[in-house]
Amino acid sequence: MHASALRAADAPYQSQFFKSLKLVYEDHFDTGTINTEFWEVRQNTTWVIKDGVLHGSESSKEFQEKKKASDDPSHAGLKPVIWLRKVPENFVCTMRVRYDAKAYQKGFPLLDLGHHIHTLSFGGKATTLTIKKNVEKFDIEKPLFALNQWHDLIIELKKGMLLLQIDGVKHVFESRNIDMTGQAQIDFKAVDFGTCQIDDVKLWEGM
């Protein structure tokens, strides 16, 4: 376990939005088996646990060719995609995440809080929150998510407010359109032919 993770484990997380937290799920990927009660692999992409980390990469070339020739070429699994499920409407999630790629792609890598509901896309100069694809859009210069290195992420969400913290730098988004009602998932999507790594996940319900 990394030093930052050890420090985080020593002290209980102090939420900015909630008076108390109820732990829903915790995983440090110490076993070789993905907990399919909470994780759903998408687009036939490749996800394995190795060295205590959840690793994601593209789908097989055979699957990609088959999808490209179908009427659904956009889901060919060129980028690793996985869903964290059973996410409460009011939640806090802390985790370590790494997206590896040669360069950013337009709109990628990203985290979807709710499927296409609150999209946090990471670029070299800005982090962007897009709500429901085109309802609202916020560009902020910081916190930034660099490629090819680990980041400590904290996300808190309640109706009307979203906190994003990356390596201690935080920003609070406020909008009446921020709402996880009926969603219950976080989507991880990387860059085409890139990889995603996830570790030290904790998910709480905010009370």
mmCIF file with all atom_site columns, N, CA, C and O in Angstrom, residues 146-173:
data_model
loop_
_atom_site.group_PDB
_atom_site.id
_atom_site.type_symbol
_atom_site.label_atom_id
_atom_site.label_alt_id
_atom_site.label_comp_id
_atom_site.label_asym_id
_atom_site.label_entity_id
_atom_site.label_seq_id
_atom_site.pdbx_PDB_ins_code
_atom_site.Cartn_x
_atom_site.Cartn_y
_atom_site.Cartn_z
_atom_site.occupancy
_atom_site.B_iso_or_equiv
_atom_site.pdbx_formal_charge
_atom_site.auth_seq_id
_atom_site.auth_comp_id
_atom_site.auth_asym_id
_atom_site.auth_atom_id
_atom_site.pdbx_PDB_model_num
ATOM 1   N N  . ALA A 1 146 ? -3.373  14.742 -14.801 1.00 0.00 ? 146 ALA A N  1
ATOM 2   C CA . ALA A 1 146 ? -2.322  14.459 -15.781 1.00 0.00 ? 146 ALA A CA 1
ATOM 3   C C  . ALA A 1 146 ? -2.353  12.992 -16.195 1.00 0.00 ? 146 ALA A C  1
ATOM 4   O O  . ALA A 1 146 ? -2.742  12.119 -15.417 1.00 0.00 ? 146 ALA A O  1
ATOM 5   N N  . LEU A 1 147 ? -1.941  12.738 -17.421 1.00 0.00 ? 147 LEU A N  1
ATOM 6   C CA . LEU A 1 147 ? -1.814  11.371 -17.907 1.00 0.00 ? 147 LEU A CA 1
ATOM 7   C C  . LEU A 1 147 ? -0.554  10.723 -17.347 1.00 0.00 ? 147 LEU A C  1
ATOM 8   O O  . LEU A 1 147 ? 0.387   11.397 -16.936 1.00 0.00 ? 147 LEU A O  1
ATOM 9   N N  . ASN A 1 148 ? -0.572  9.388  -17.320 1.00 0.00 ? 148 ASN A N  1
ATOM 10  C CA . ASN A 1 148 ? 0.624   8.589  -17.022 1.00 0.00 ? 148 ASN A CA 1
ATOM 11  C C  . ASN A 1 148 ? 1.167   8.778  -15.611 1.00 0.00 ? 148 ASN A C  1
ATOM 12  O O  . ASN A 1 148 ? 2.369   8.634  -15.382 1.00 0.00 ? 148 ASN A O  1
ATOM 13  N N  . GLN A 1 149 ? 0.289   9.110  -14.680 1.00 0.00 ? 149 GLN A N  1
ATOM 14  C CA . GLN A 1 149 ? 0.694   9.153  -13.279 1.00 0.00 ? 149 GLN A CA 1
ATOM 15  C C  . GLN A 1 149 ? -0.531  8.936  -12.387 1.00 0.00 ? 149 GLN A C  1
ATOM 16  O O  . GLN A 1 149 ? -1.661  9.199  -12.789 1.00 0.00 ? 149 GLN A O  1
ATOM 17  N N  . TRP A 1 150 ? -0.265  8.451  -11.185 1.00 0.00 ? 150 TRP A N  1
ATOM 18  C CA . TRP A 1 150 ? -1.338  8.199  -10.229 1.00 0.00 ? 150 TRP A CA 1
ATOM 19  C C  . TRP A 1 150 ? -1.858  9.510  -9.647  1.00 0.00 ? 150 TRP A C  1
ATOM 20  O O  . TRP A 1 150 ? -1.095  10.452 -9.434  1.00 0.00 ? 150 TRP A O  1
ATOM 21  N N  . HIS A 1 151 ? -3.175  9.528  -9.381  1.00 0.00 ? 151 HIS A N  1
ATOM 22  C CA . HIS A 1 151 ? -3.803  10.662 -8.710  1.00 0.00 ? 151 HIS A CA 1
ATOM 23  C C  . HIS A 1 151 ? -4.705  10.158 -7.591  1.00 0.00 ? 151 HIS A C  1
ATOM 24  O O  . HIS A 1 151 ? -5.367  9.117  -7.735  1.00 0.00 ? 151 HIS A O  1
ATOM 25  N N  . ASP A 1 152 ? -4.750  10.930 -6.504  1.00 0.00 ? 152 ASP A N  1
ATOM 26  C CA . ASP A 1 152 ? -5.704  10.677 -5.425  1.00 0.00 ? 152 ASP A CA 1
ATOM 27  C C  . ASP A 1 152 ? -6.954  11.508 -5.700  1.00 0.00 ? 152 ASP A C  1
ATOM 28  O O  . ASP A 1 152 ? -6.880  12.744 -5.740  1.00 0.00 ? 152 ASP A O  1
ATOM 29  N N  . LEU A 1 153 ? -8.077  10.822 -5.877  1.00 0.00 ? 153 LEU A N  1
ATOM 30  C CA . LEU A 1 153 ? -9.333  11.489 -6.201  1.00 0.00 ? 153 LEU A CA 1
ATOM 31  C C  . LEU A 1 153 ? -10.315 11.410 -5.043  1.00 0.00 ? 153 LEU A C  1
ATOM 32  O O  . LEU A 1 153 ? -10.413 10.380 -4.370  1.00 0.00 ? 153 LEU A O  1
ATOM 33  N N  . ILE A 1 154 ? -11.043 12.504 -4.835  1.00 0.00 ? 154 ILE A N  1
ATOM 34  C CA . ILE A 1 154 ? -12.182 12.518 -3.927  1.00 0.00 ? 154 ILE A CA 1
ATOM 35  C C  . ILE A 1 154 ? -13.344 13.137 -4.686  1.00 0.00 ? 154 ILE A C  1
ATOM 36  O O  . ILE A 1 154 ? -13.196 14.205 -5.300  1.00 0.00 ? 154 ILE A O  1
ATOM 37  N N  . ILE A 1 155 ? -14.479 12.465 -4.648  1.00 0.00 ? 155 ILE A N  1
ATOM 38  C CA . ILE A 1 155 ? -15.698 12.996 -5.253  1.00 0.00 ? 155 ILE A CA 1
ATOM 39  C C  . ILE A 1 155 ? -16.797 12.958 -4.202  1.00 0.00 ? 155 ILE A C  1
ATOM 40  O O  . ILE A 1 155 ? -17.006 11.924 -3.556  1.00 0.00 ? 155 ILE A O  1
ATOM 41  N N  . GLU A 1 156 ? -17.464 14.078 -4.016  1.00 0.00 ? 156 GLU A N  1
ATOM 42  C CA . GLU A 1 156 ? -18.657 14.130 -3.176  1.00 0.00 ? 156 GLU A CA 1
ATOM 43  C C  . GLU A 1 156 ? -19.786 14.696 -4.029  1.00 0.00 ? 156 GLU A C  1
ATOM 44  O O  . GLU A 1 156 ? -19.570 15.649 -4.790  1.00 0.00 ? 156 GLU A O  1
ATOM 45  N N  . LEU A 1 157 ? -20.967 14.103 -3.901  1.00 0.00 ? 157 LEU A N  1
ATOM 46  C CA . LEU A 1 157 ? -22.096 14.607 -4.676  1.00 0.00 ? 157 LEU A CA 1
ATOM 47  C C  . LEU A 1 157 ? -23.374 14.550 -3.855  1.00 0.00 ? 157 LEU A C  1
ATOM 48  O O  . LEU A 1 157 ? -23.681 13.532 -3.229  1.00 0.00 ? 157 LEU A O  1
ATOM 49  N N  . LYS A 1 158 ? -24.078 15.650 -3.853  1.00 0.00 ? 158 LYS A N  1
ATOM 50  C CA . LYS A 1 158 ? -25.444 15.705 -3.336  1.00 0.00 ? 158 LYS A CA 1
ATOM 51  C C  . LYS A 1 158 ? -26.224 16.603 -4.284  1.00 0.00 ? 158 LYS A C  1
ATOM 52  O O  . LYS A 1 158 ? -25.630 17.313 -5.117  1.00 0.00 ? 158 LYS A O  1
ATOM 53  N N  . LYS A 1 159 ? -27.530 16.566 -4.213  1.00 0.00 ? 159 LYS A N  1
ATOM 54  C CA . LYS A 1 159 ? -28.340 17.334 -5.147  1.00 0.00 ? 159 LYS A CA 1
ATOM 55  C C  . LYS A 1 159 ? -27.929 18.801 -5.126  1.00 0.00 ? 159 LYS A C  1
ATOM 56  O O  . LYS A 1 159 ? -27.920 19.440 -4.083  1.00 0.00 ? 159 LYS A O  1
ATOM 57  N N  . GLY A 1 160 ? -27.520 19.303 -6.276  1.00 0.00 ? 160 GLY A N  1
ATOM 58  C CA . GLY A 1 160 ? -27.143 20.698 -6.412  1.00 0.00 ? 160 GLY A CA 1
ATOM 59  C C  . GLY A 1 160 ? -25.669 20.995 -6.268  1.00 0.00 ? 160 GLY A C  1
ATOM 60  O O  . GLY A 1 160 ? -25.221 22.091 -6.625  1.00 0.00 ? 160 GLY A O  1
ATOM 61  N N  . MET A 1 161 ? -24.867 20.014 -5.771  1.00 0.00 ? 161 MET A N  1
ATOM 62  C CA . MET A 1 161 ? -23.446 20.279 -5.520  1.00 0.00 ? 161 MET A CA 1
ATOM 63  C C  . MET A 1 161 ? -22.572 19.061 -5.819  1.00 0.00 ? 161 MET A C  1
ATOM 64  O O  . MET A 1 161 ? -22.952 17.930 -5.532  1.00 0.00 ? 161 MET A O  1
ATOM 65  N N  . LEU A 1 162 ? -21.403 19.330 -6.382  1.00 0.00 ? 162 LEU A N  1
ATOM 66  C CA . LEU A 1 162 ? -20.425 18.294 -6.696  1.00 0.00 ? 162 LEU A CA 1
ATOM 67  C C  . LEU A 1 162 ? -19.037 18.794 -6.331  1.00 0.00 ? 162 LEU A C  1
ATOM 68  O O  . LEU A 1 162 ? -18.605 19.859 -6.785  1.00 0.00 ? 162 LEU A O  1
ATOM 69  N N  . LEU A 1 163 ? -18.358 18.031 -5.499  1.00 0.00 ? 163 LEU A N  1
ATOM 70  C CA . LEU A 1 163 ? -16.971 18.328 -5.127  1.00 0.00 ? 163 LEU A CA 1
ATOM 71  C C  . LEU A 1 163 ? -16.050 17.373 -5.871  1.00 0.00 ? 163 LEU A C  1
ATOM 72  O O  . LEU A 1 163 ? -16.232 16.160 -5.829  1.00 0.00 ? 163 LEU A O  1
ATOM 73  N N  . LEU A 1 164 ? -15.052 17.933 -6.546  1.00 0.00 ? 164 LEU A N  1
ATOM 74  C CA . LEU A 1 164 ? -13.988 17.145 -7.169  1.00 0.00 ? 164 LEU A CA 1
ATOM 75  C C  . LEU A 1 164 ? -12.671 17.590 -6.566  1.00 0.00 ? 164 LEU A C  1
ATOM 76  O O  . LEU A 1 164 ? -12.337 18.772 -6.587  1.00 0.00 ? 164 LEU A O  1
ATOM 77  N N  . GLN A 1 165 ? -11.922 16.633 -6.027  1.00 0.00 ? 165 GLN A N  1
ATOM 78  C CA . GLN A 1 165 ? -10.591 16.929 -5.487  1.00 0.00 ? 165 GLN A CA 1
ATOM 79  C C  . GLN A 1 165 ? -9.586  15.981 -6.119  1.00 0.00 ? 165 GLN A C  1
ATOM 80  O O  . GLN A 1 165 ? -9.776  14.768 -6.123  1.00 0.00 ? 165 GLN A O  1
ATOM 81  N N  . ILE A 1 166 ? -8.517  16.551 -6.672  1.00 0.00 ? 166 ILE A N  1
ATOM 82  C CA . ILE A 1 166 ? -7.445  15.774 -7.284  1.00 0.00 ? 166 ILE A CA 1
ATOM 83  C C  . ILE A 1 166 ? -6.139  16.167 -6.616  1.00 0.00 ? 166 ILE A C  1
ATOM 84  O O  . ILE A 1 166 ? -5.724  17.330 -6.691  1.00 0.00 ? 166 ILE A O  1
ATOM 85  N N  . ASP A 1 167 ? -5.511  15.218 -5.941  1.00 0.00 ? 167 ASP A N  1
ATOM 86  C CA . ASP A 1 167 ? -4.231  15.457 -5.263  1.00 0.00 ? 167 ASP A CA 1
ATOM 87  C C  . ASP A 1 167 ? -4.290  16.690 -4.356  1.00 0.00 ? 167 ASP A C  1
ATOM 88  O O  . ASP A 1 167 ? -3.374  17.518 -4.334  1.00 0.00 ? 167 ASP A O  1
ATOM 89  N N  . GLY A 1 168 ? -5.377  16.822 -3.623  1.00 0.00 ? 168 GLY A N  1
ATOM 90  C CA . GLY A 1 168 ? -5.504  17.897 -2.648  1.00 0.00 ? 168 GLY A CA 1
ATOM 91  C C  . GLY A 1 168 ? -6.052  19.203 -3.188  1.00 0.00 ? 168 GLY A C  1
ATOM 92  O O  . GLY A 1 168 ? -6.400  20.100 -2.420  1.00 0.00 ? 168 GLY A O  1
ATOM 93  N N  . VAL A 1 169 ? -6.130  19.337 -4.511  1.00 0.00 ? 169 VAL A N  1
ATOM 94  C CA . VAL A 1 169 ? -6.695  20.549 -5.124  1.00 0.00 ? 169 VAL A CA 1
ATOM 95  C C  . VAL A 1 169 ? -8.166  20.289 -5.423  1.00 0.00 ? 169 VAL A C  1
ATOM 96  O O  . VAL A 1 169 ? -8.499  19.320 -6.108  1.00 0.00 ? 169 VAL A O  1
ATOM 97  N N  . LYS A 1 170 ? -9.044  21.147 -4.899  1.00 0.00 ? 170 LYS A N  1
ATOM 98  C CA . LYS A 1 170 ? -10.473 20.856 -5.031  1.00 0.00 ? 170 LYS A CA 1
ATOM 99  C C  . LYS A 1 170 ? -11.240 21.995 -5.680  1.00 0.00 ? 170 LYS A C  1
ATOM 100 O O  . LYS A 1 170 ? -10.821 23.159 -5.673  1.00 0.00 ? 170 LYS A O  1
ATOM 101 N N  . HIS A 1 171 ? -12.395 21.614 -6.240  1.00 0.00 ? 171 HIS A N  1
ATOM 102 C CA . HIS A 1 171 ? -13.320 22.571 -6.832  1.00 0.00 ? 171 HIS A CA 1
ATOM 103 C C  . HIS A 1 171 ? -14.730 22.084 -6.540  1.00 0.00 ? 171 HIS A C  1
ATOM 104 O O  . HIS A 1 171 ? -15.013 20.877 -6.635  1.00 0.00 ? 171 HIS A O  1
ATOM 105 N N  . VAL A 1 172 ? -15.604 23.019 -6.201  1.00 0.00 ? 172 VAL A N  1
ATOM 106 C CA . VAL A 1 172 ? -17.006 22.686 -5.965  1.00 0.00 ? 172 VAL A CA 1
ATOM 107 C C  . VAL A 1 172 ? -17.851 23.268 -7.095  1.00 0.00 ? 172 VAL A C  1
ATOM 108 O O  . VAL A 1 172 ? -17.812 24.477 -7.352  1.00 0.00 ? 172 VAL A O  1
ATOM 109 N N  . PHE A 1 173 ? -18.581 22.398 -7.786  1.00 0.00 ? 173 PHE A N  1
ATOM 110 C CA . PHE A 1 173 ? -19.528 22.822 -8.808  1.00 0.00 ? 173 PHE A CA 1
ATOM 111 C C  . PHE A 1 173 ? -20.907 22.948 -8.159  1.00 0.00 ? 173 PHE A C  1
ATOM 112 O O  . PHE A 1 173 ? -21.301 22.076 -7.378  1.00 0.00 ? 173 PHE A O  1
#
